[in-house]
Coordinates of C-alpha atoms in Angstrom, one line a residue:
M139 CA 5.0 -35.5 -0.6
R140 CA 2.9 -32.8 1.1
A141 CA 6.1 -31.0 2.1
V142 CA 7.3 -31.0 -1.5
K143 CA 4.0 -29.7 -2.8
L144 CA 4.0 -27.0 -0.2
L145 CA 7.5 -25.9 -1.1
F146 CA 6.6 -25.8 -4.8
T147 CA 3.6 -23.7 -4.0
L148 CA 5.6 -21.3 -1.8
L149 CA 8.2 -20.9 -4.6
Q150 CA 5.4 -19.5 -6.8
T151 CA 4.7 -16.7 -4.3
N152 CA 6.7 -13.6 -3.4
L153 CA 8.3 -15.7 -0.7
I154 CA 10.3 -13.1 1.2
K155 CA 7.4 -10.6 1.4
T156 CA 5.0 -13.5 2.3
I157 CA 7.1 -14.4 5.3
W158 CA 7.7 -10.8 6.3
F159 CA 4.0 -9.9 6.1
N160 CA 2.7 -12.9 8.1
F161 CA 5.1 -12.3 10.9
K162 CA 4.5 -8.6 10.8
M163 CA 0.7 -8.8 11.0
L164 CA -0.1 -12.0 12.8
P165 CA 0.7 -13.6 16.2
I166 CA 3.5 -16.1 16.0
R167 CA 1.2 -19.1 16.6
K168 CA -0.6 -18.3 13.4
A169 CA 2.2 -16.6 11.4
Y170 CA 4.4 -19.7 11.2
K171 CA 1.6 -21.5 9.2
L172 CA 1.9 -18.7 6.5
P173 CA -1.9 -18.4 6.1
I174 CA -1.4 -15.4 3.8
Y175 CA 0.3 -15.8 0.5
L176 CA 1.5 -12.8 -1.5
Y177 CA 2.2 -12.9 -5.2
G178 CA 4.1 -10.7 -7.7
R179 CA 4.3 -6.9 -7.1
V180 CA 2.5 -6.3 -3.8
S181 CA 3.1 -3.0 -1.9
F182 CA 1.9 -2.0 1.5
R183 CA 1.6 1.8 2.0
S184 CA 0.8 1.2 5.7
T185 CA 0.6 -1.8 8.0
S186 CA -0.3 0.0 11.2
G187 CA -3.7 -1.6 11.5
K188 CA -4.4 -5.3 12.2
I189 CA -5.5 -8.5 10.5
V190 CA -7.8 -11.0 12.3
L191 CA -8.0 -14.6 11.2
P192 CA -10.2 -17.4 12.5
Q193 CA -9.0 -19.7 15.3
K194 CA -8.3 -22.4 12.8
C195 CA -6.3 -21.2 9.8
H196 CA -4.1 -23.0 7.3
S197 CA -1.3 -22.3 4.8
G198 CA -2.3 -20.1 1.9
M199 CA -5.8 -19.5 3.2
I200 CA -5.6 -15.9 2.0
K201 CA -4.1 -15.3 -1.4
I202 CA -3.2 -11.7 -2.5
G203 CA -2.0 -10.7 -5.9
K204 CA -2.2 -14.0 -7.7
R205 CA -2.4 -13.9 -11.5
D206 CA -5.4 -15.3 -13.3
Y207 CA -5.1 -15.2 -17.1
Y208 CA -8.9 -15.5 -17.6
T209 CA -9.8 -12.2 -15.9
D210 CA -6.4 -10.5 -15.9
T211 CA -5.9 -6.8 -16.7
N212 CA -2.8 -4.8 -17.4
I213 CA -2.7 -3.6 -13.7
A214 CA 0.1 -5.7 -12.3
H215 CA 0.7 -3.8 -9.1
T216 CA -1.3 -4.8 -6.0
I217 CA -1.5 -1.9 -3.4
W218 CA -2.9 -2.2 0.2
T219 CA -3.1 0.3 3.0
I220 CA -4.0 -1.2 6.4
N221 CA -4.7 1.4 9.0
G222 CA -7.9 -0.1 10.4
T223 CA -8.9 -3.8 10.9
I224 CA -9.4 -6.5 8.2
I225 CA -11.3 -9.6 9.5
F226 CA -11.0 -12.8 7.4
N227 CA -13.4 -15.5 8.5
G228 CA -12.3 -18.0 5.9
A229 CA -10.5 -18.5 2.6
I230 CA -10.4 -15.7 0.0
N231 CA -8.5 -15.0 -3.2
F232 CA -7.6 -11.4 -4.3
L233 CA -6.4 -11.4 -7.9
R234 CA -3.5 -9.1 -8.9
G235 CA -4.1 -5.4 -9.2
S236 CA -6.4 -5.1 -6.2
Y237 CA -6.3 -1.8 -4.3
V238 CA -7.5 -2.1 -0.7
L239 CA -7.5 0.8 1.7
V240 CA -8.9 0.4 5.3
S241 CA -8.7 3.8 7.1
N242 CA -8.2 4.4 10.8
N243 CA -10.9 2.8 13.0
A244 CA -12.6 1.3 9.9
V245 CA -13.5 -2.4 9.7
L246 CA -13.5 -4.5 6.6
T247 CA -15.0 -8.0 7.0
F248 CA -15.1 -11.1 4.7
G249 CA -17.2 -14.2 5.0
T250 CA -16.3 -17.8 5.8
C251 CA -15.6 -19.3 2.4
G252 CA -15.4 -19.0 -1.3
T253 CA -15.0 -15.2 -1.6
F254 CA -13.2 -14.1 -4.8
I255 CA -12.0 -10.5 -5.6
G256 CA -11.2 -10.1 -9.2
S257 CA -8.4 -8.2 -11.0
N258 CA -8.1 -4.4 -10.5
T259 CA -10.9 -4.2 -7.9
K260 CA -10.8 -1.3 -5.4
I261 CA -12.1 -1.7 -1.9
I262 CA -12.0 1.6 0.0
C263 CA -13.3 1.3 3.6
F264 CA -13.5 4.4 5.8
E265 CA -16.2 3.1 8.2
R266 CA -17.5 -0.5 7.6
I267 CA -17.7 -2.8 4.7
S268 CA -19.0 -6.4 5.1
I269 CA -18.8 -8.9 2.3
G270 CA -20.4 -12.4 2.7
D271 CA -19.6 -16.0 1.8
T272 CA -19.0 -17.0 -1.8
T273 CA -19.3 -13.5 -3.1
H274 CA -17.4 -12.8 -6.4
T275 CA -16.4 -9.5 -8.0
T276 CA -15.1 -9.7 -11.5
W277 CA -12.7 -7.1 -12.8
D278 CA -12.5 -3.3 -12.4
C279 CA -15.1 -3.2 -9.6
Q280 CA -15.3 -0.6 -6.8
L281 CA -16.6 -1.1 -3.3
I282 CA -16.5 2.2 -1.5
D283 CA -18.3 3.3 1.7
T284 CA -17.3 7.0 1.5
S285 CA -17.9 10.0 -0.7
F286 CA -14.5 11.4 0.1
H287 CA -15.5 15.0 0.1
Y288 CA -18.1 16.9 2.2
I289 CA -21.1 18.3 0.3
E290 CA -23.1 21.2 1.9
S291 CA -26.8 21.7 1.3
L292 CA -27.2 25.5 0.9
H293 CA -31.0 25.1 1.4
K294 CA -30.8 23.1 4.6
H295 CA -27.6 24.6 5.9
S296 CA -26.3 21.1 6.7
V297 CA -23.4 18.9 5.8
S298 CA -23.9 15.1 5.4
P299 CA -21.5 12.5 6.8
L300 CA -18.8 11.2 4.5
T301 CA -19.4 7.6 5.2
K302 CA -22.2 5.0 5.6
P303 CA -21.7 1.2 6.1
L304 CA -21.8 -1.0 3.0
T305 CA -23.1 -4.5 3.2
I306 CA -22.9 -7.2 0.5
G307 CA -24.6 -10.6 1.3
N308 CA -23.7 -14.2 0.5
R309 CA -23.3 -15.6 -3.0
V310 CA -23.5 -12.2 -4.7
W311 CA -22.0 -11.8 -8.2
I312 CA -20.8 -8.4 -9.1
G313 CA -20.2 -7.8 -12.8
N314 CA -17.2 -6.0 -14.3
R315 CA -16.9 -2.2 -13.7
A316 CA -19.8 -2.2 -11.2
T317 CA -19.6 0.2 -8.3
I318 CA -21.2 -0.4 -4.9
S319 CA -21.2 2.8 -2.9
K320 CA -21.9 4.0 0.6
G321 CA -25.1 2.9 2.3
A322 CA -25.8 0.1 -0.2
I323 CA -27.2 -3.2 1.0
V324 CA -27.0 -6.0 -1.5
P325 CA -29.0 -9.0 -0.4
D326 CA -27.9 -12.7 -0.7
D327 CA -27.9 -14.3 -4.1
T328 CA -28.1 -11.0 -6.0
I329 CA -26.5 -10.4 -9.4
V330 CA -25.2 -6.9 -10.1
A331 CA -24.8 -6.3 -13.8
S332 CA -21.7 -4.8 -15.5
N333 CA -21.3 -1.0 -15.3
S334 CA -24.0 -0.7 -12.7
L335 CA -24.1 1.7 -9.7
V336 CA -25.7 0.3 -6.5
N337 CA -26.1 3.2 -4.1
K338 CA -29.0 2.3 -1.8
D339 CA -30.6 -0.4 0.5
H340 CA -32.0 -3.2 -1.7
S341 CA -32.8 -5.6 1.1
K342 CA -36.6 -5.2 0.6
N343 CA -36.1 -6.8 -2.9
G344 CA -35.1 -10.1 -1.4
S345 CA -32.8 -12.7 -2.9
Y346 CA -32.4 -13.9 -6.5
T347 CA -32.7 -10.5 -8.2
L348 CA -30.8 -8.9 -11.0
L349 CA -29.8 -5.3 -10.4
A350 CA -28.7 -3.2 -13.3
G351 CA -28.4 0.5 -14.3
T352 CA -27.1 3.8 -12.9
P353 CA -28.5 3.9 -10.3
A354 CA -29.3 0.2 -10.2
T355 CA -32.9 -1.0 -10.1
V356 CA -34.4 -4.5 -10.2
K357 CA -34.5 -5.8 -13.8
A358 CA -35.5 -9.4 -13.1
T359 CA -36.2 -11.8 -10.3
G360 CA -35.9 -15.5 -9.8
L361 CA -32.3 -15.7 -11.1
R362 CA -29.1 -17.0 -9.5
R363 CA -25.5 -17.4 -10.5
I364 CA -24.2 -21.0 -10.5
F365 CA -21.1 -21.1 -8.3
D366 CA -20.7 -24.9 -8.3
T367 CA -17.7 -25.6 -10.5
Q368 CA -18.6 -29.2 -11.1
L369 CA -22.1 -28.2 -12.4
E370 CA -20.4 -25.5 -14.6
K371 CA -18.3 -28.3 -16.2
Q372 CA -21.4 -30.4 -16.8
L373 CA -23.1 -27.4 -18.4
D374 CA -20.1 -26.7 -20.5
R375 CA -20.1 -30.3 -21.9
K376 CA -23.9 -30.0 -22.5
Y377 CA -23.6 -26.8 -24.5
G378 CA -20.3 -27.7 -26.2
Y379 CA -18.4 -24.8 -24.6
S380 CA -14.7 -25.0 -24.3
R381 CA -13.9 -22.7 -21.3
T382 CA -10.5 -21.0 -21.0
H383 CA -8.7 -22.7 -18.1
L384 CA -9.1 -20.6 -14.9

């Protein structure tokens, strides 16, 4: 029965590219388990870097390009460039339309469980980006640790570095069209409001804060996003809300 279920699941993926990618990027002892599933139109502009998985991994632990009608956009093409290192410490789901670029010598790290990257999210890593456990981006978000172009101060006769590490904690909820830029530190259990720009270290604010604005500032404290799906269902019943099936 498990074998039939696994076969049915694999048939929903881009099977040929899934097999190719696993054996291209992983050692055989892990690749044969097919821990990475690819869906739909997925392109890799480069696979010269490497992917690191935990010692124990299972089939379909990483999902890339899967469609989700609730948060879907019209961006159907998923594009990744892997020149540096991507470290997965647990299960993660990238919805379709994600754009991931990890430059030479750069390191992109994900937490141990529950991380969710929404449709049409861009992650551009030129130095180091770290994303914690159970952190969710919605759609059209940007996580970028570089300014791309050098800017010279004519007064100081100096040029600032292009990059600065970006750190996002555990259980962070990032609203649609928010941007997290270089040097930002987002503490655990933070909510980033839609259309906000987080561009500095907010670790002194502590957990359970709402960041909003351009640039983002603390708008409220003592708030947290509920990630427990069973509790969400209970609250839906309590308030009579009929949620679109995710």
